[in-house]
PDB file of C-alpha atoms and ligand atoms in Angstrom:
ATOM      1  CA  MET A   1      18.316  12.443 -10.257  1.00 62.00           C
ATOM      2  CA  THR A   2      18.600  15.581 -12.376  1.00 70.00           C
ATOM      3  CA  ASP A   3      16.669  18.809 -12.068  1.00 81.00           C
ATOM      4  CA  THR A   4      15.543  18.250 -15.647  1.00 88.00           C
ATOM      5  CA  ALA A   5      13.932  14.931 -14.773  1.00 92.00           C
ATOM      6  CA  LEU A   6      12.270  16.539 -11.754  1.00 95.00           C
ATOM      7  CA  SER A   7      10.887  19.506 -13.676  1.00 95.00           C
ATOM      8  CA  ASP A   8       9.870  17.256 -16.551  1.00 95.00           C
ATOM      9  CA  LEU A   9       7.765  15.137 -14.205  1.00 97.00           C
ATOM     10  CA  ALA A  10       6.309  18.261 -12.553  1.00 97.00           C
ATOM     11  CA  ALA A  11       5.359  19.709 -15.942  1.00 97.00           C
ATOM     12  CA  ARG A  12       3.685  16.468 -16.966  1.00 98.00           C
ATOM     13  CA  VAL A  13       1.694  16.264 -13.725  1.00 98.00           C
ATOM     14  CA  ALA A  14       0.731  19.946 -13.957  1.00 97.00           C
ATOM     15  CA  SER A  15      -0.630  19.640 -17.500  1.00 97.00           C
ATOM     16  CA  ALA A  16      -2.241  16.202 -17.119  1.00 97.00           C
ATOM     17  CA  ARG A  17      -6.017  15.742 -16.934  1.00 97.00           C
ATOM     18  CA  ARG A  18      -5.706  12.260 -15.401  1.00 98.00           C
ATOM     19  CA  VAL A  19      -2.920  11.366 -12.975  1.00 98.00           C
ATOM     20  CA  THR A  20      -2.639   7.950 -11.303  1.00 98.00           C
ATOM     21  CA  VAL A  21      -0.171   7.294  -8.511  1.00 98.00           C
ATOM     22  CA  MET A  22       0.571   3.852  -7.047  1.00 98.00           C
ATOM     23  CA  THR A  23       2.484   3.538  -3.781  1.00 98.00           C
ATOM     24  CA  GLY A  24       4.233   0.782  -1.885  1.00 98.00           C
ATOM     25  CA  ALA A  25       5.961   0.278   1.462  1.00 96.00           C
ATOM     26  CA  GLY A  26       8.746   2.741   0.603  1.00 97.00           C
ATOM     27  CA  VAL A  27       6.338   5.672   0.954  1.00 98.00           C
ATOM     28  CA  SER A  28       5.912   4.841   4.657  1.00 97.00           C
ATOM     29  CA  ALA A  29       9.591   4.067   5.359  1.00 96.00           C
ATOM     30  CA  ALA A  30      10.288   7.636   6.529  1.00 97.00           C
ATOM     31  CA  SER A  31       7.386   7.323   8.990  1.00 98.00           C
ATOM     32  CA  GLY A  32       9.117   4.351  10.631  1.00 96.00           C
ATOM     33  CA  VAL A  33       7.013   1.557   9.106  1.00 95.00           C
ATOM     34  CA  PRO A  34       9.291  -1.345   8.061  1.00 90.00           C
ATOM     35  CA  THR A  35       9.217  -2.200   4.353  1.00 86.00           C
ATOM     36  CA  PHE A  36       8.960  -5.841   3.252  1.00 84.00           C
ATOM     37  CA  ARG A  37      12.029  -6.480   1.128  1.00 84.00           C
ATOM     38  CA  GLY A  38      14.387  -3.514   1.769  1.00 75.00           C
ATOM     39  CA  PRO A  39      17.146  -3.431   4.445  1.00 76.00           C
ATOM     40  CA  GLY A  40      15.504  -4.483   7.727  1.00 75.00           C
ATOM     41  CA  GLY A  41      12.416  -5.481   5.742  1.00 78.00           C
ATOM     42  CA  LEU A  42       9.809  -7.790   7.292  1.00 77.00           C
ATOM     43  CA  TRP A  43      10.462 -10.645   4.865  1.00 77.00           C
ATOM     44  CA  ARG A  44      14.148 -10.565   5.812  1.00 73.00           C
ATOM     45  CA  HIS A  45      13.205 -11.642   9.325  1.00 75.00           C
ATOM     46  CA  TYR A  46      10.011 -13.620   8.841  1.00 78.00           C
ATOM     47  CA  ARG A  47       8.760 -16.172   6.335  1.00 83.00           C
ATOM     48  CA  PRO A  48       5.577 -15.023   4.572  1.00 79.00           C
ATOM     49  CA  GLU A  49       4.378 -18.632   4.500  1.00 79.00           C
ATOM     50  CA  ASP A  50       4.492 -18.685   8.339  1.00 84.00           C
ATOM     51  CA  LEU A  51       2.556 -15.467   8.855  1.00 90.00           C
ATOM     52  CA  ALA A  52       0.725 -14.192   5.770  1.00 93.00           C
ATOM     53  CA  THR A  53      -1.254 -17.117   4.331  1.00 95.00           C
ATOM     54  CA  ARG A  54      -4.593 -18.774   5.195  1.00 96.00           C
ATOM     55  CA  GLN A  55      -2.706 -21.991   5.932  1.00 95.00           C
ATOM     56  CA  ALA A  56      -0.430 -20.228   8.425  1.00 95.00           C
ATOM     57  CA  PHE A  57      -3.453 -18.760  10.205  1.00 96.00           C
ATOM     58  CA  ALA A  58      -5.282 -22.108  10.304  1.00 96.00           C
ATOM     59  CA  ARG A  59      -2.119 -23.705  11.711  1.00 94.00           C
ATOM     60  CA  ASP A  60      -1.414 -21.106  14.403  1.00 93.00           C
ATOM     61  CA  PRO A  61      -3.806 -18.123  14.680  1.00 95.00           C
ATOM     62  CA  ALA A  62      -2.157 -16.920  17.906  1.00 94.00           C
ATOM     63  CA  LEU A  63       1.259 -16.637  16.216  1.00 93.00           C
ATOM     64  CA  VAL A  64      -0.170 -14.777  13.230  1.00 95.00           C
ATOM     65  CA  TRP A  65      -2.120 -12.422  15.471  1.00 96.00           C
ATOM     66  CA  GLU A  66       0.969 -11.797  17.625  1.00 94.00           C
ATOM     67  CA  TRP A  67       2.750 -10.600  14.505  1.00 93.00           C
ATOM     68  CA  TYR A  68      -0.126  -8.439  13.317  1.00 96.00           C
ATOM     69  CA  ALA A  69      -0.532  -7.000  16.829  1.00 96.00           C
ATOM     70  CA  TRP A  70       3.149  -6.035  16.739  1.00 94.00           C
ATOM     71  CA  ARG A  71       2.694  -4.392  13.340  1.00 95.00           C
ATOM     72  CA  ARG A  72      -0.391  -2.489  14.585  1.00 97.00           C
ATOM     73  CA  GLN A  73       1.533  -1.305  17.638  1.00 96.00           C
ATOM     74  CA  THR A  74       4.431  -0.168  15.423  1.00 96.00           C
ATOM     75  CA  VAL A  75       2.187   1.681  12.963  1.00 97.00           C
ATOM     76  CA  ALA A  76       0.083   3.249  15.731  1.00 98.00           C
ATOM     77  CA  ALA A  77       3.214   5.163  16.798  1.00 97.00           C
ATOM     78  CA  CYS A  78       3.888   6.436  13.250  1.00 98.00           C
ATOM     79  CA  ARG A  79       2.697   9.615  11.531  1.00 98.00           C
ATOM     80  CA  PRO A  80       2.145  10.399   7.848  1.00 98.00           C
ATOM     81  CA  ASN A  81       5.270  11.957   6.273  1.00 98.00           C
ATOM     82  CA  PRO A  82       5.625  14.675   3.571  1.00 98.00           C
ATOM     83  CA  ALA A  83       5.165  12.049   0.810  1.00 98.00           C
ATOM     84  CA  HIS A  84       1.734  11.083   2.216  1.00 98.00           C
ATOM     85  CA  GLU A  85       0.858  14.767   2.642  1.00 98.00           C
ATOM     86  CA  VAL A  86       1.662  15.702  -0.969  1.00 98.00           C
ATOM     87  CA  LEU A  87      -0.365  12.753  -2.292  1.00 98.00           C
ATOM     88  CA  ALA A  88      -3.278  13.657   0.006  1.00 98.00           C
ATOM     89  CA  ARG A  89      -3.297  17.171  -1.504  1.00 97.00           C
ATOM     90  CA  TRP A  90      -3.102  15.779  -5.037  1.00 97.00           C
ATOM     91  CA  SER A  91      -5.994  13.400  -4.290  1.00 97.00           C
ATOM     92  CA  ARG A  92      -8.308  16.417  -3.949  1.00 95.00           C
ATOM     93  CA  ARG A  93      -7.748  17.415  -7.583  1.00 94.00           C
ATOM     94  CA  ASP A  94     -10.055  16.161 -10.331  1.00 94.00           C
ATOM     95  CA  GLY A  95      -8.694  13.265 -12.350  1.00 96.00           C
ATOM     96  CA  HIS A  96      -6.295  12.075  -9.618  1.00 97.00           C
ATOM     97  CA  THR A  97      -6.364   8.442  -8.442  1.00 98.00           C
ATOM     98  CA  LEU A  98      -4.190   6.978  -5.707  1.00 98.00           C
ATOM     99  CA  ILE A  99      -3.731   3.194  -5.666  1.00 98.00           C
ATOM    100  CA  ILE A 100      -2.068   1.826  -2.531  1.00 98.00           C
ATOM    101  CA  GLN A 101      -0.570  -1.523  -1.577  1.00 97.00           C
ATOM    102  CA  ASN A 102       0.170  -0.512   2.028  1.00 97.00           C
ATOM    103  CA  VAL A 103      -2.063  -1.723   4.854  1.00 97.00           C
ATOM    104  CA  ASP A 104      -0.871   0.895   7.407  1.00 97.00           C
ATOM    105  CA  ASP A 105      -3.588   3.456   6.487  1.00 97.00           C
ATOM    106  CA  LEU A 106      -1.118   6.364   6.751  1.00 98.00           C
ATOM    107  CA  HIS A 107      -2.516   7.672   3.464  1.00 98.00           C
ATOM    108  CA  VAL A 108      -5.969   7.651   5.091  1.00 97.00           C
ATOM    109  CA  ARG A 109      -4.622   9.470   8.164  1.00 97.00           C
ATOM    110  CA  ALA A 110      -3.040  12.081   5.859  1.00 98.00           C
ATOM    111  CA  GLY A 111      -6.573  12.867   4.613  1.00 97.00           C
ATOM    112  CA  THR A 112      -6.301  11.230   1.178  1.00 97.00           C
ATOM    113  CA  ARG A 113      -9.555  11.078  -0.763  1.00 93.00           C
ATOM    114  CA  ASP A 114     -10.905   8.253  -2.836  1.00 88.00           C
ATOM    115  CA  LEU A 115      -8.182   5.653  -2.281  1.00 94.00           C
ATOM    116  CA  VAL A 116      -7.981   2.355  -4.115  1.00 98.00           C
ATOM    117  CA  ARG A 117      -6.700   0.022  -1.405  1.00 97.00           C
ATOM    118  CA  LEU A 118      -5.467  -3.192  -3.038  1.00 98.00           C
ATOM    119  CA  HIS A 119      -4.212  -5.161  -0.029  1.00 97.00           C
ATOM    120  CA  GLY A 120      -6.628  -4.223   2.756  1.00 97.00           C
ATOM    121  CA  SER A 121      -5.937  -2.646   6.140  1.00 98.00           C
ATOM    122  CA  LEU A 122      -4.205  -3.607   9.406  1.00 97.00           C
ATOM    123  CA  TRP A 123      -7.037  -1.769  11.207  1.00 98.00           C
ATOM    124  CA  GLU A 124      -9.860  -3.870   9.827  1.00 98.00           C
ATOM    125  CA  MET A 125     -10.923  -7.450  10.482  1.00 98.00           C
ATOM    126  CA  THR A 126     -13.188 -10.091   8.985  1.00 97.00           C
ATOM    127  CA  CYS A 127     -14.391 -13.511  10.122  1.00 97.00           C
ATOM    128  CA  PHE A 128     -11.865 -16.252   9.302  1.00 97.00           C
ATOM    129  CA  ASN A 129     -14.714 -18.777   8.917  1.00 96.00           C
ATOM    130  CA  GLY A 130     -16.505 -16.428   6.527  1.00 95.00           C
ATOM    131  CA  CYS A 131     -19.776 -16.294   8.481  1.00 95.00           C
ATOM    132  CA  GLU A 132     -22.473 -14.297   6.669  1.00 90.00           C
ATOM    133  CA  ARG A 133     -22.219 -11.077   8.660  1.00 90.00           C
ATOM    134  CA  GLY A 134     -18.484 -11.415   9.328  1.00 91.00           C
ATOM    135  CA  THR A 135     -17.573 -11.377   5.657  1.00 93.00           C
ATOM    136  CA  ARG A 136     -18.037  -7.611   5.696  1.00 93.00           C
ATOM    137  CA  SER A 137     -14.995  -6.072   7.402  1.00 96.00           C
ATOM    138  CA  TRP A 138     -15.234  -4.082  10.637  1.00 97.00           C
ATOM    139  CA  ARG A 139     -12.741  -1.524  11.946  1.00 97.00           C
ATOM    140  CA  ASP A 140     -10.870  -2.032  15.224  1.00 98.00           C
ATOM    141  CA  GLU A 141      -8.086   0.407  16.074  1.00 97.00           C
ATOM    142  CA  ARG A 142      -7.545  -0.693  19.666  1.00 97.00           C
ATOM    143  CA  VAL A 143      -3.866  -1.145  20.620  1.00 96.00           C
ATOM    144  CA  PRO A 144      -3.384  -3.452  22.404  1.00 96.00           C
ATOM    145  CA  LEU A 145      -6.324  -5.626  21.421  1.00 96.00           C
ATOM    146  CA  PRO A 146      -8.196  -6.611  24.610  1.00 96.00           C
ATOM    147  CA  GLU A 147      -8.702 -10.181  23.365  1.00 94.00           C
ATOM    148  CA  MET A 148      -5.935 -12.164  21.653  1.00 93.00           C
ATOM    149  CA  PRO A 149      -6.608 -13.753  19.253  1.00 94.00           C
ATOM    150  CA  PRO A 150      -9.698 -11.603  18.603  1.00 97.00           C
ATOM    151  CA  SER A 151     -13.036 -13.271  17.865  1.00 97.00           C
ATOM    152  CA  CYS A 152     -15.686 -12.614  15.243  1.00 97.00           C
ATOM    153  CA  PRO A 153     -18.434 -10.577  16.976  1.00 96.00           C
ATOM    154  CA  HIS A 154     -21.045 -12.338  14.845  1.00 95.00           C
ATOM    155  CA  CYS A 155     -20.256 -16.064  15.142  1.00 96.00           C
ATOM    156  CA  GLY A 156     -17.682 -16.153  17.936  1.00 96.00           C
ATOM    157  CA  GLY A 157     -15.142 -17.870  15.651  1.00 96.00           C
ATOM    158  CA  SER A 158     -11.677 -16.470  14.855  1.00 96.00           C
ATOM    159  CA  ALA A 159     -11.378 -12.961  13.454  1.00 98.00           C
ATOM    160  CA  ARG A 160      -8.576 -12.388  10.944  1.00 98.00           C
ATOM    161  CA  PRO A 161      -6.827  -9.195   9.750  1.00 98.00           C
ATOM    162  CA  ALA A 162      -8.655  -7.814   6.672  1.00 98.00           C
ATOM    163  CA  VAL A 163      -5.488  -7.884   4.556  1.00 97.00           C
ATOM    164  CA  VAL A 164      -4.834  -9.832   1.354  1.00 97.00           C
ATOM    165  CA  TRP A 165      -2.585 -12.778   2.134  1.00 96.00           C
ATOM    166  CA  PHE A 166      -0.311 -14.538  -0.332  1.00 93.00           C
ATOM    167  CA  GLY A 167      -2.309 -16.941  -2.465  1.00 93.00           C
ATOM    168  CA  GLU A 168      -5.531 -14.958  -1.956  1.00 96.00           C
ATOM    169  CA  SER A 169      -7.399 -12.961  -4.588  1.00 95.00           C
ATOM    170  CA  LEU A 170      -7.755  -9.233  -4.375  1.00 97.00           C
ATOM    171  CA  ASP A 171     -11.205  -7.670  -4.219  1.00 96.00           C
ATOM    172  CA  SER A 172     -12.380  -7.581  -7.853  1.00 96.00           C
ATOM    173  CA  ALA A 173     -13.957  -4.124  -7.441  1.00 97.00           C
ATOM    174  CA  ASP A 174     -10.579  -2.706  -6.298  1.00 97.00           C
ATOM    175  CA  VAL A 175      -8.749  -4.446  -9.139  1.00 97.00           C
ATOM    176  CA  ASN A 176     -11.222  -3.025 -11.667  1.00 98.00           C
ATOM    177  CA  ARG A 177     -10.854   0.496 -10.284  1.00 97.00           C
ATOM    178  CA  ALA A 178      -7.062   0.162 -10.380  1.00 98.00           C
ATOM    179  CA  PHE A 179      -7.136  -1.171 -13.917  1.00 97.00           C
ATOM    180  CA  ASN A 180      -9.464   1.627 -15.071  1.00 98.00           C
ATOM    181  CA  ALA A 181      -7.086   4.158 -13.555  1.00 98.00           C
ATOM    182  CA  THR A 182      -4.305   2.979 -15.905  1.00 98.00           C
ATOM    183  CA  ALA A 183      -6.170   4.953 -18.593  1.00 98.00           C
ATOM    184  CA  CYS A 184      -4.368   8.165 -17.614  1.00 98.00           C
ATOM    185  CA  ASP A 185      -1.906  10.799 -18.851  1.00 98.00           C
ATOM    186  CA  VAL A 186       0.666  10.219 -16.082  1.00 98.00           C
ATOM    187  CA  PHE A 187       1.206   6.985 -14.120  1.00 98.00           C
ATOM    188  CA  LEU A 188       3.658   7.377 -11.215  1.00 98.00           C
ATOM    189  CA  THR A 189       4.864   4.551  -8.958  1.00 98.00           C
ATOM    190  CA  VAL A 190       6.369   5.483  -5.594  1.00 98.00           C
ATOM    191  CA  GLY A 191       8.308   3.251  -3.184  1.00 98.00           C
ATOM    192  CA  THR A 192       7.386  -0.160  -4.549  1.00 98.00           C
ATOM    193  CA  SER A 193       9.763  -2.990  -5.512  1.00 96.00           C
ATOM    194  CA  ALA A 194       7.467  -3.793  -8.495  1.00 96.00           C
ATOM    195  CA  LEU A 195       7.638  -7.529  -7.700  1.00 94.00           C
ATOM    196  CA  VAL A 196       4.142  -8.379  -6.434  1.00 94.00           C
ATOM    197  CA  TYR A 197       1.297  -8.843  -8.928  1.00 95.00           C
ATOM    198  CA  PRO A 198      -1.284  -7.770  -9.907  1.00 96.00           C
ATOM    199  CA  ALA A 199      -0.109  -4.351  -8.589  1.00 97.00           C
ATOM    200  CA  ALA A 200       3.260  -4.604 -10.367  1.00 98.00           C
ATOM    201  CA  GLY A 201       1.467  -5.098 -13.709  1.00 98.00           C
ATOM    202  CA  LEU A 202      -0.368  -1.760 -13.596  1.00 98.00           C
ATOM    203  CA  VAL A 203       2.572   0.340 -14.822  1.00 98.00           C
ATOM    204  CA  HIS A 204       2.879  -1.965 -17.858  1.00 98.00           C
ATOM    205  CA  GLN A 205      -0.827  -1.497 -18.605  1.00 98.00           C
ATOM    206  CA  ALA A 206      -0.573   2.277 -18.201  1.00 98.00           C
ATOM    207  CA  ARG A 207       2.375   2.361 -20.585  1.00 98.00           C
ATOM    208  CA  ALA A 208       0.529   0.193 -23.098  1.00 98.00           C
ATOM    209  CA  ARG A 209      -2.374   2.659 -22.893  1.00 98.00           C
ATOM    210  CA  GLY A 210      -0.080   5.581 -23.761  1.00 98.00           C
ATOM    211  CA  ALA A 211       0.506   7.128 -20.336  1.00 98.00           C
ATOM    212  CA  PHE A 212       3.744   8.918 -19.456  1.00 98.00           C
ATOM    213  CA  THR A 213       5.194   6.601 -16.795  1.00 98.00           C
ATOM    214  CA  ALA A 214       7.494   7.516 -13.923  1.00 98.00           C
ATOM    215  CA  GLU A 215       9.024   5.912 -10.836  1.00 98.00           C
ATOM    216  CA  ILE A 216      10.342   7.275  -7.532  1.00 98.00           C
ATOM    217  CA  ASN A 217      12.489   4.810  -5.576  1.00 97.00           C
ATOM    218  CA  VAL A 218      15.755   4.816  -3.612  1.00 96.00           C
ATOM    219  CA  ASP A 219      16.760   1.667  -5.546  1.00 96.00           C
ATOM    220  CA  GLU A 220      16.445   0.315  -9.046  1.00 97.00           C
ATOM    221  CA  THR A 221      13.459  -1.989  -9.623  1.00 97.00           C
ATOM    222  CA  PRO A 222      12.246  -4.213 -12.483  1.00 97.00           C
ATOM    223  CA  ALA A 223      10.133  -1.203 -13.609  1.00 97.00           C
ATOM    224  CA  SER A 224      13.080   1.232 -13.807  1.00 97.00           C
ATOM    225  CA  ALA A 225      14.026   0.277 -17.371  1.00 97.00           C
ATOM    226  CA  LEU A 226      10.396   0.366 -18.498  1.00 97.00           C
ATOM    227  CA  VAL A 227       9.289   3.811 -17.322  1.00 97.00           C
ATOM    228  CA  ASP A 228       9.902   7.118 -19.138  1.00 97.00           C
ATOM    229  CA  VAL A 229      11.674   8.592 -16.102  1.00 96.00           C
ATOM    230  CA  SER A 230      13.006   6.899 -12.974  1.00 96.00           C
ATOM    231  CA  LEU A 231      13.853   9.283 -10.124  1.00 96.00           C
ATOM    232  CA  ARG A 232      16.298   7.816  -7.632  1.00 96.00           C
ATOM    233  CA  GLY A 233      15.849   9.095  -4.086  1.00 96.00           C
ATOM    234  CA  PRO A 234      13.532   9.122  -1.063  1.00 97.00           C
ATOM    235  CA  ALA A 235       9.845   9.755  -1.744  1.00 98.00           C
ATOM    236  CA  GLU A 236       9.535  12.082   1.256  1.00 98.00           C
ATOM    237  CA  GLU A 237      12.037  14.431  -0.455  1.00 97.00           C
ATOM    238  CA  ILE A 238      11.241  13.980  -4.151  1.00 97.00           C
ATOM    239  CA  LEU A 239       7.437  14.315  -3.962  1.00 98.00           C
ATOM    240  CA  PRO A 240       7.545  17.695  -2.116  1.00 97.00           C
ATOM    241  CA  ALA A 241      10.201  18.843  -4.654  1.00 97.00           C
ATOM    242  CA  VAL A 242       7.936  17.872  -7.579  1.00 97.00           C
ATOM    243  CA  ASP A 243       4.944  19.455  -5.840  1.00 97.00           C
ATOM    244  CA  GLN A 244       6.776  22.750  -5.422  1.00 96.00           C
ATOM    245  CA  LEU A 245       7.444  22.890  -9.177  1.00 96.00           C
ATOM    246  CA  ILE A 246       3.791  22.375 -10.114  1.00 95.00           C
TER     247      ILE A 246
HETATM  248  N1  APR B   1      11.480   6.378  -0.773  1.00 85.76           N
HETATM  249  C1  APR B   1      11.280   5.701  -1.943  1.00 85.76           C
HETATM  250  N2  APR B   1      11.434   4.342  -2.062  1.00 85.76           N
HETATM  251  C2  APR B   1      11.829   3.681  -0.955  1.00 85.76           C
HETATM  252  C3  APR B   1      12.096   4.328   0.284  1.00 85.76           C
HETATM  253  C4  APR B   1      11.904   5.752   0.342  1.00 85.76           C
HETATM  254  N3  APR B   1      12.122   6.445   1.451  1.00 85.76           N
HETATM  255  N4  APR B   1      12.480   3.382   1.193  1.00 85.76           N
HETATM  256  C5  APR B   1      12.436   2.184   0.545  1.00 85.76           C
HETATM  257  N5  APR B   1      12.060   2.358  -0.740  1.00 85.76           N
HETATM  258  C6  APR B   1      11.818   1.337  -1.766  1.00 85.76           C
HETATM  259  C7  APR B   1      12.712   0.113  -1.705  1.00 85.76           C
HETATM  260  O1  APR B   1      13.890   0.312  -2.448  1.00 85.76           O
HETATM  261  C8  APR B   1      11.826  -0.948  -2.367  1.00 85.76           C
HETATM  262  O2  APR B   1      12.002  -0.966  -3.780  1.00 85.76           O
HETATM  263  O3  APR B   1      10.514   0.875  -1.593  1.00 85.76           O
HETATM  264  C9  APR B   1      10.401  -0.458  -2.074  1.00 85.76           C
HETATM  265  C10 APR B   1       9.651  -1.283  -1.034  1.00 85.76           C
HETATM  266  O4  APR B   1       9.479  -2.549  -1.578  1.00 85.76           O
HETATM  267  P1  APR B   1       8.797  -3.739  -0.746  1.00 85.76           P
HETATM  268  O5  APR B   1       9.342  -3.747   0.606  1.00 85.76           O
HETATM  269  O6  APR B   1       8.904  -4.956  -1.592  1.00 85.76           O
HETATM  270  O7  APR B   1       7.266  -3.271  -0.627  1.00 85.76           O
HETATM  271  P2  APR B   1       6.101  -3.272  -1.722  1.00 85.76           P
HETATM  272  O8  APR B   1       6.612  -3.106  -3.098  1.00 85.76           O
HETATM  273  O9  APR B   1       5.096  -2.325  -1.257  1.00 85.76           O
HETATM  274  O10 APR B   1       5.536  -4.784  -1.545  1.00 85.76           O
HETATM  275  C11 APR B   1       4.410  -5.160  -2.278  1.00 85.76           C
HETATM  276  O11 APR B   1       4.299  -7.259  -1.143  1.00 85.76           O
HETATM  277  O12 APR B   1       4.733  -8.231   0.856  1.00 85.76           O
HETATM  278  C12 APR B   1       3.716  -7.854   0.005  1.00 85.76           C
HETATM  279  O13 APR B   1       1.472  -7.246   0.446  1.00 85.76           O
HETATM  280  C13 APR B   1       2.785  -6.832   0.647  1.00 85.76           C
HETATM  281  O14 APR B   1       1.921  -4.762  -0.245  1.00 85.76           O
HETATM  282  C14 APR B   1       3.064  -5.568  -0.140  1.00 85.76           C
HETATM  283  C15 APR B   1       3.551  -6.094  -1.471  1.00 85.76           C
END
């Protein structure tokens, strides 16, 4: 990563009216939250089809909840890092949108405003059976959960984590907000492997709509060749460096 690339990105962000940032698991790596596909990533040790699908939950809700309880316990011990803090500050500026794929809510804990959360939250639940009142998510931050697996407070059936599982659709309102935010001057992706759609398609849309596109990642991704500038390094170092130049 060159100083020129860094100051170029800072200048673009500083002069932009509309800035959209999209983050992935890499932004929380420095806080101690495991990523999915990187070294030590969750999908290196577990099979998504065993833990992150409706079928897996129907087959063995206790196993799925054991895994989510472990993830909640892990995340509960983590704190937002400088990358979250910079993006929280940026979120208070007009024209800034932050789209997140993470379910750890560290962006929320950093005080970020007006998030577009694409994949839900580890700290929220809904009714697995989809009972009328249980379709609306409720927040439960208790670690450990007193009842395992937890029940829906409305119908007594199984509660499920309010996260988007593989094979499930995202909330259309969130997808629309994310899509609308691709109409921007700068579109920056941070710490995502750019493999999971529809999130991975947003940088293509932003580029097609004329935005200056940039990426921050410790590794190369399928988006690296597409974007105007790809900054190689840890988000918790590069974002504060960009912020200082603005
Ligand atoms: N700074 C910047 N990038 C980092 C850092 C860091 N400190 N640490 C890791 N990375 C990068 C990795 O190189 C990788 O490209 O972050 C990326 C994390 O990729 P994934 O683990 O695939 O996570 P993500 O892209 O968020 O996954 C998308 O897939 O499993 C589903 O729903 C889940 O939201 C998730 C989605």
